């Protein structure tokens, strides 16, 4: 079994981002990302700080808009304001959201040309229609890792466990666009393990620590673990039981150090692409 090294893929991507950002700055354009943070949550604050740090390191500006106990209208107003600001090229609305507010609803107010994390349902529609768009960065990270690993996609059997709008569904659409034969599983799937065992490529995006065990994995399969589940000691574990699955899988992403760093790098990459698009 070999580890899929997300940090190495992210480093490569971030070098590309830094070069693109420098070119833009040379033309007087400072690529800028704005992150709207609607809730006061320690995990989210840490994640947003890490995005901002990475952005600034690679020559982007990052504006963090922390909102205090906002309602739906305040979140929408902030997303509209940033969408209209010519100095901002990419807009993210960070989850979790306040009770009763959905990303699909507020994300619809992000200008599609600035929707670098695919939160606007318009972007998901374009993805489904095979049109140019930015997929949610986490789902795009799954594909980036598979491509950079050289995993054969055309005709491969791919199983995605999880059907959320931010990860499972767009990952399935991206795999389909690469001509994989895709099955999407969820909480009502019967005999999950036997469906998963058909997969050459298994993507776990569930949010249940170590749920995918060796019984779910075909020998030699490529396994991408999207899960990030906090542990009591302040660490992170994936949805895949890493130690036991490593004995069966051909390739496997670790958590941390797999999908996470590539997701951050792609948020930056999408932002410089948006800045280029808005300044041609
Ligand atoms: P989510 O919205 O809670 O969706 C979870 C999905 O898993 C749902 O489709 C659910 O099915 C399915 N599921 C739950 N229990 C299941 C079971 N026992 N068997 C089969 N399927 C089951 O979560 P998400 O936002 O997609 O996130 C998934 C994981 O990815 C989480 O750990 C999250 O923290 C992580 N994540 C990581 C990154 C990153 O950058 N690495 C980014 C985003 C998310 P139903 O639809 O039937 O309820």
Coordinates of C-alpha atoms and ligand atoms in Angstrom, one line a residue:
X1 CA 0.0 0.0 0.0
X2 CA 1.2 3.5 -0.7
X3 CA 0.1 6.7 1.0
X4 CA -1.3 9.4 -1.3
X5 CA 0.6 12.5 -0.1
X6 CA -1.8 15.4 -0.1
X7 CA 0.8 17.8 1.3
X8 CA 3.1 17.2 -1.7
X9 CA 0.2 17.8 -4.1
X10 CA -0.8 20.9 -2.2
X11 CA 2.8 22.2 -2.3
X12 CA 2.9 21.8 -6.1
X13 CA -0.4 23.5 -6.5
X14 CA 0.6 26.4 -4.2
X15 CA 3.8 27.0 -6.3
X16 CA 1.5 27.3 -9.3
X17 CA -0.7 29.7 -7.4
X18 CA 2.2 31.9 -6.2
X19 CA 3.5 32.2 -9.8
X20 CA 0.0 33.2 -11.1
X21 CA -0.5 35.6 -8.3
X22 CA 2.8 37.3 -9.0
X23 CA 1.9 37.7 -12.7
X24 CA -1.4 39.3 -11.7
X25 CA 0.3 41.7 -9.3
X26 CA 2.6 42.6 -12.1
X27 CA -0.5 43.8 -14.0
X28 CA -1.7 45.7 -10.9
X29 CA -4.3 43.1 -9.9
X30 CA -4.0 41.8 -6.3
X31 CA -6.0 38.5 -6.2
X32 CA -8.3 38.7 -3.2
X33 CA -10.4 36.1 -1.4
X34 CA -13.2 37.0 1.1
X35 CA -14.4 34.5 3.6
X36 CA -17.7 35.1 5.3
X37 CA -17.8 33.4 8.7
X38 CA -21.4 33.4 10.1
X39 CA -20.9 31.4 13.3
X40 CA -18.5 31.6 16.2
X41 CA -17.0 28.1 16.3
X42 CA -13.5 27.2 17.3
X43 CA -12.9 24.6 14.6
X44 CA -14.1 27.0 11.9
X45 CA -12.0 29.8 13.2
X46 CA -8.9 27.6 13.1
X47 CA -9.7 26.5 9.5
X48 CA -10.3 30.1 8.3
X49 CA -7.1 31.3 9.9
X50 CA -5.2 28.5 8.0
X51 CA -6.8 29.6 4.7
X52 CA -5.9 33.2 5.3
X53 CA -2.3 32.3 6.2
X54 CA -1.9 30.2 3.1
X55 CA -3.5 32.9 0.9
X56 CA -1.2 35.6 2.2
X57 CA 1.9 33.4 1.9
X58 CA 1.2 32.8 -1.8
X59 CA 0.6 36.5 -2.6
X60 CA -3.2 36.7 -2.3
X61 CA -5.2 39.1 -0.1
X62 CA -7.6 37.4 2.3
X63 CA -10.5 39.3 3.9
X64 CA -12.2 37.5 6.8
X65 CA -15.7 38.8 7.5
X66 CA -16.7 37.4 11.0
X67 CA -20.4 38.0 11.5
X68 CA -21.9 38.2 15.0
X69 CA -25.1 36.1 15.4
X70 CA -26.4 37.0 12.0
X71 CA -29.7 36.1 10.5
X72 CA -30.2 34.9 6.9
X73 CA -30.7 38.5 5.6
X74 CA -27.4 39.7 7.1
X75 CA -25.5 36.8 5.6
X76 CA -27.1 37.4 2.2
X77 CA -26.3 41.1 2.4
X78 CA -22.7 40.5 3.1
X79 CA -22.4 38.0 0.3
X80 CA -24.0 40.5 -2.1
X81 CA -21.7 43.3 -0.9
X82 CA -18.6 41.2 -1.5
X83 CA -19.9 40.0 -4.8
X84 CA -20.3 43.6 -6.0
X85 CA -16.8 44.7 -4.7
X86 CA -14.4 44.9 -7.6
X87 CA -11.4 44.4 -5.3
X88 CA -12.7 40.9 -4.3
X89 CA -12.3 38.1 -6.8
X90 CA -13.4 35.0 -4.8
X91 CA -16.1 34.7 -2.1
X92 CA -16.6 31.8 0.3
X93 CA -19.4 31.4 2.8
X94 CA -18.1 29.2 5.6
X95 CA -20.2 26.5 7.2
X96 CA -21.7 25.8 9.8
X97 CA -24.5 28.3 9.3
X98 CA -27.0 29.4 11.9
X99 CA -30.0 27.1 12.5
X100 CA -32.5 27.1 9.7
X101 CA -30.1 28.7 7.1
X102 CA -28.8 26.5 4.3
X103 CA -25.8 27.0 2.1
X104 CA -27.8 26.2 -1.0
X105 CA -30.1 29.2 -0.1
X106 CA -27.5 31.9 0.9
X107 CA -24.9 30.6 -1.6
X108 CA -27.3 31.6 -4.4
X109 CA -26.3 35.2 -3.6
X110 CA -22.7 34.8 -4.5
X111 CA -21.9 36.1 -7.9
X112 CA -21.2 32.9 -10.1
X113 CA -18.0 34.6 -11.3
X114 CA -16.7 34.8 -7.7
X115 CA -18.1 31.5 -6.5
X116 CA -14.8 29.8 -6.2
X117 CA -16.1 27.1 -3.7
X118 CA -19.1 26.2 -5.8
X119 CA -21.7 27.2 -3.2
X120 CA -24.2 28.8 -5.6
X121 CA -26.6 26.1 -6.9
X122 CA -26.0 27.7 -10.3
X123 CA -22.4 26.3 -10.2
X124 CA -23.6 22.8 -9.3
X125 CA -26.1 23.0 -12.2
X126 CA -23.2 24.0 -14.6
X127 CA -21.1 21.1 -13.2
X128 CA -24.0 18.7 -13.9
X129 CA -24.4 20.2 -17.4
X130 CA -20.7 19.7 -18.2
X131 CA -20.1 23.5 -18.4
X132 CA -17.1 25.4 -17.1
X133 CA -17.4 26.2 -13.4
X134 CA -15.7 25.8 -10.0
X135 CA -16.7 22.7 -8.2
X136 CA -16.6 22.8 -4.4
X137 CA -12.9 22.8 -3.5
X138 CA -13.1 19.5 -1.4
X139 CA -14.7 17.6 -4.3
X140 CA -12.2 19.1 -6.7
X141 CA -9.4 18.0 -4.3
X142 CA -10.6 14.4 -4.6
X143 CA -10.2 14.5 -8.4
X144 CA -6.9 16.4 -8.2
X145 CA -5.4 13.7 -5.9
X146 CA -6.6 10.9 -8.3
X147 CA -5.3 12.7 -11.4
X148 CA -1.9 13.5 -9.8
X149 CA -1.6 9.9 -8.6
X150 CA -2.3 8.7 -12.2
X151 CA -5.2 6.6 -11.0
X152 CA -7.1 5.3 -14.1
X153 CA -10.5 6.9 -14.1
X154 CA -12.0 6.1 -17.5
X155 CA -14.2 3.0 -17.1
X156 CA -13.2 2.6 -13.5
X157 CA -15.8 1.6 -10.9
X158 CA -16.1 4.5 -8.5
X159 CA -18.2 4.5 -5.3
X160 CA -18.8 7.7 -3.4
X161 CA -20.1 7.3 0.2
X162 CA -22.0 10.5 1.0
X163 CA -24.4 12.6 -1.1
X164 CA -24.0 16.0 0.4
X165 CA -24.2 19.0 -2.0
X166 CA -20.7 20.2 -1.0
X167 CA -18.8 16.9 -1.2
X168 CA -20.5 13.7 -2.3
X169 CA -22.7 14.9 -5.2
X170 CA -20.1 17.1 -6.9
X171 CA -17.4 14.4 -6.4
X172 CA -19.7 12.0 -8.2
X173 CA -20.3 14.4 -11.0
X174 CA -16.6 15.1 -11.4
X175 CA -15.9 11.3 -11.6
X176 CA -18.7 10.9 -14.1
X177 CA -17.2 13.6 -16.2
X178 CA -14.0 11.5 -16.3
X179 CA -16.0 8.6 -17.6
X180 CA -15.9 6.5 -14.4
X181 CA -18.9 4.3 -13.6
X182 CA -20.2 6.0 -10.5
X183 CA -22.4 4.7 -7.6
X184 CA -23.4 7.1 -4.8
X185 CA -24.2 5.6 -1.4
X186 CA -25.9 7.2 1.6
X187 CA -27.4 6.4 5.0
X188 CA -30.2 4.3 3.4
X189 CA -27.9 2.2 1.2
X190 CA -28.4 -1.5 1.8
X191 CA -25.3 -3.7 2.3
X192 CA -22.9 -0.7 2.0
X193 CA -19.8 -2.9 2.4
X194 CA -20.6 -5.1 -0.6
X195 CA -21.3 -2.0 -2.8
X196 CA -18.0 -0.4 -1.7
X197 CA -16.1 -3.7 -2.4
X198 CA -16.9 -3.2 -6.1
X199 CA -15.0 0.0 -6.2
X200 CA -11.6 0.5 -7.9
X201 CA -11.9 4.1 -6.5
X202 CA -13.6 4.5 -3.1
X203 CA -14.4 8.0 -1.8
X204 CA -15.5 8.3 1.8
X205 CA -17.4 11.5 2.6
X206 CA -19.6 10.6 5.5
X207 CA -18.5 12.3 8.7
X208 CA -18.3 9.1 10.8
X209 CA -15.0 8.3 12.4
X210 CA -13.3 5.1 11.0
X211 CA -16.6 3.8 9.5
X212 CA -15.0 2.4 6.4
X213 CA -13.2 -0.8 7.3
X214 CA -11.3 -3.5 5.4
X215 CA -14.6 -5.3 4.6
X216 CA -15.6 -2.3 2.5
X217 CA -12.4 -2.3 0.3
X218 CA -11.5 -4.3 -2.7
X219 CA -7.9 -5.4 -2.6
X220 CA -5.7 -2.9 -4.4
X221 CA -8.4 -0.2 -4.5
X222 CA -7.6 3.5 -4.4
X223 CA -9.3 5.0 -1.3
X224 CA -9.8 8.8 -0.8
X225 CA -10.8 9.7 2.8
X226 CA -12.6 13.1 2.9
X227 CA -13.7 12.7 6.5
X228 CA -12.4 15.1 9.2
X229 CA -13.7 14.0 12.5
X230 CA -12.3 15.7 15.6
X231 CA -10.9 13.4 18.4
X232 CA -11.1 14.0 22.1
X233 CA -7.4 14.8 22.3
X234 CA -7.7 17.6 19.7
X235 CA -6.6 15.6 16.7
X236 CA -8.4 14.5 13.5
X237 CA -9.4 11.1 12.2
X238 CA -11.0 10.2 8.8
X239 CA -14.0 8.2 7.9
X240 CA -11.6 5.3 7.0
X241 CA -10.1 3.0 9.5
X242 CA -6.6 3.8 8.3
X243 CA -4.5 1.1 9.9
X244 CA -6.8 -1.8 8.9
X245 CA -7.7 -0.5 5.5
X246 CA -4.0 0.1 4.7
X247 CA -3.6 -3.7 4.7
X248 CA -6.1 -4.1 1.8
X249 CA -6.0 -0.9 -0.3
X250 CA -3.5 -0.1 -3.0
X251 CA -3.4 3.6 -2.3
X252 CA -4.9 5.6 0.6
X253 CA -5.0 9.2 1.7
X254 CA -4.1 9.8 5.3
X255 CA -6.0 12.2 7.6
X256 CA -4.6 14.7 8.3
X257 CA -2.4 15.2 5.2
X258 CA -4.6 14.0 2.4
X259 CA -7.6 15.9 1.1
X260 CA -7.4 18.8 3.5
X261 CA -4.3 20.6 2.3
X262 CA -5.3 20.1 -1.4
X263 CA -8.7 21.7 -0.6
X264 CA -7.0 24.8 0.8
X265 CA -4.6 25.0 -2.2
X266 CA -7.5 24.7 -4.6
X267 CA -9.4 27.5 -2.9
X268 CA -6.4 29.7 -3.7
X269 CA -6.1 28.3 -7.3
X270 CA -9.7 29.0 -8.0
X271 CA -9.3 32.6 -6.6
X272 CA -6.4 33.4 -9.0
X273 CA -8.4 31.9 -11.9
X274 CA -11.3 34.1 -10.9
X275 CA -9.0 37.2 -10.7
X276 CA -7.7 36.3 -14.2
X277 CA -11.2 35.9 -15.6
X278 CA -12.4 39.2 -14.1
X279 CA -9.4 41.0 -15.5
X280 CA -9.2 39.8 -19.1
Ligands
LIG1 P1 -22.9 15.6 5.5 O1 -23.5 16.8 4.8 O2 -23.2 15.3 6.9 O3 -23.2 14.4 4.6 C1 -22.8 13.1 5.1 C2 -23.3 12.1 4.1 O4 -23.0 10.8 4.6 C3 -24.8 12.1 3.9 O5 -25.1 11.9 2.5 C4 -25.3 10.9 4.6 O6 -26.4 10.2 4.1 C5 -24.1 9.9 4.5 N1 -24.1 9.0 5.7 C6 -24.3 9.2 7.0 N2 -24.2 8.1 7.7 C7 -24.0 7.1 6.8 C8 -23.9 5.7 6.9 N3 -24.0 5.1 8.1 N4 -23.8 5.0 5.8 C9 -23.7 5.6 4.6 N5 -23.8 6.9 4.4 C10 -24.0 7.7 5.5 O7 -21.3 15.8 5.5 P2 -20.3 16.5 4.4 O8 -20.4 18.0 4.6 O9 -20.5 15.9 3.0 O10 -18.9 16.0 5.0 C11 -18.5 14.7 5.0 C12 -17.2 14.6 5.7 O11 -16.2 15.3 5.0 C13 -17.2 15.2 7.1 O12 -16.3 14.4 8.0 C14 -16.6 16.6 7.0 O13 -16.0 17.1 8.1 C15 -15.6 16.3 5.9 N6 -15.2 17.4 5.1 C16 -13.8 17.6 4.8 C17 -13.4 18.6 4.1 C18 -11.9 18.7 3.8 O14 -11.5 19.7 3.3 N7 -11.1 17.7 4.0 C19 -14.3 19.6 3.6 C20 -15.7 19.4 3.8 C21 -16.1 18.3 4.5 P3 -27.9 10.9 4.0 O15 -27.8 11.9 2.9 O16 -28.8 9.7 3.7 O17 -28.1 11.5 5.3

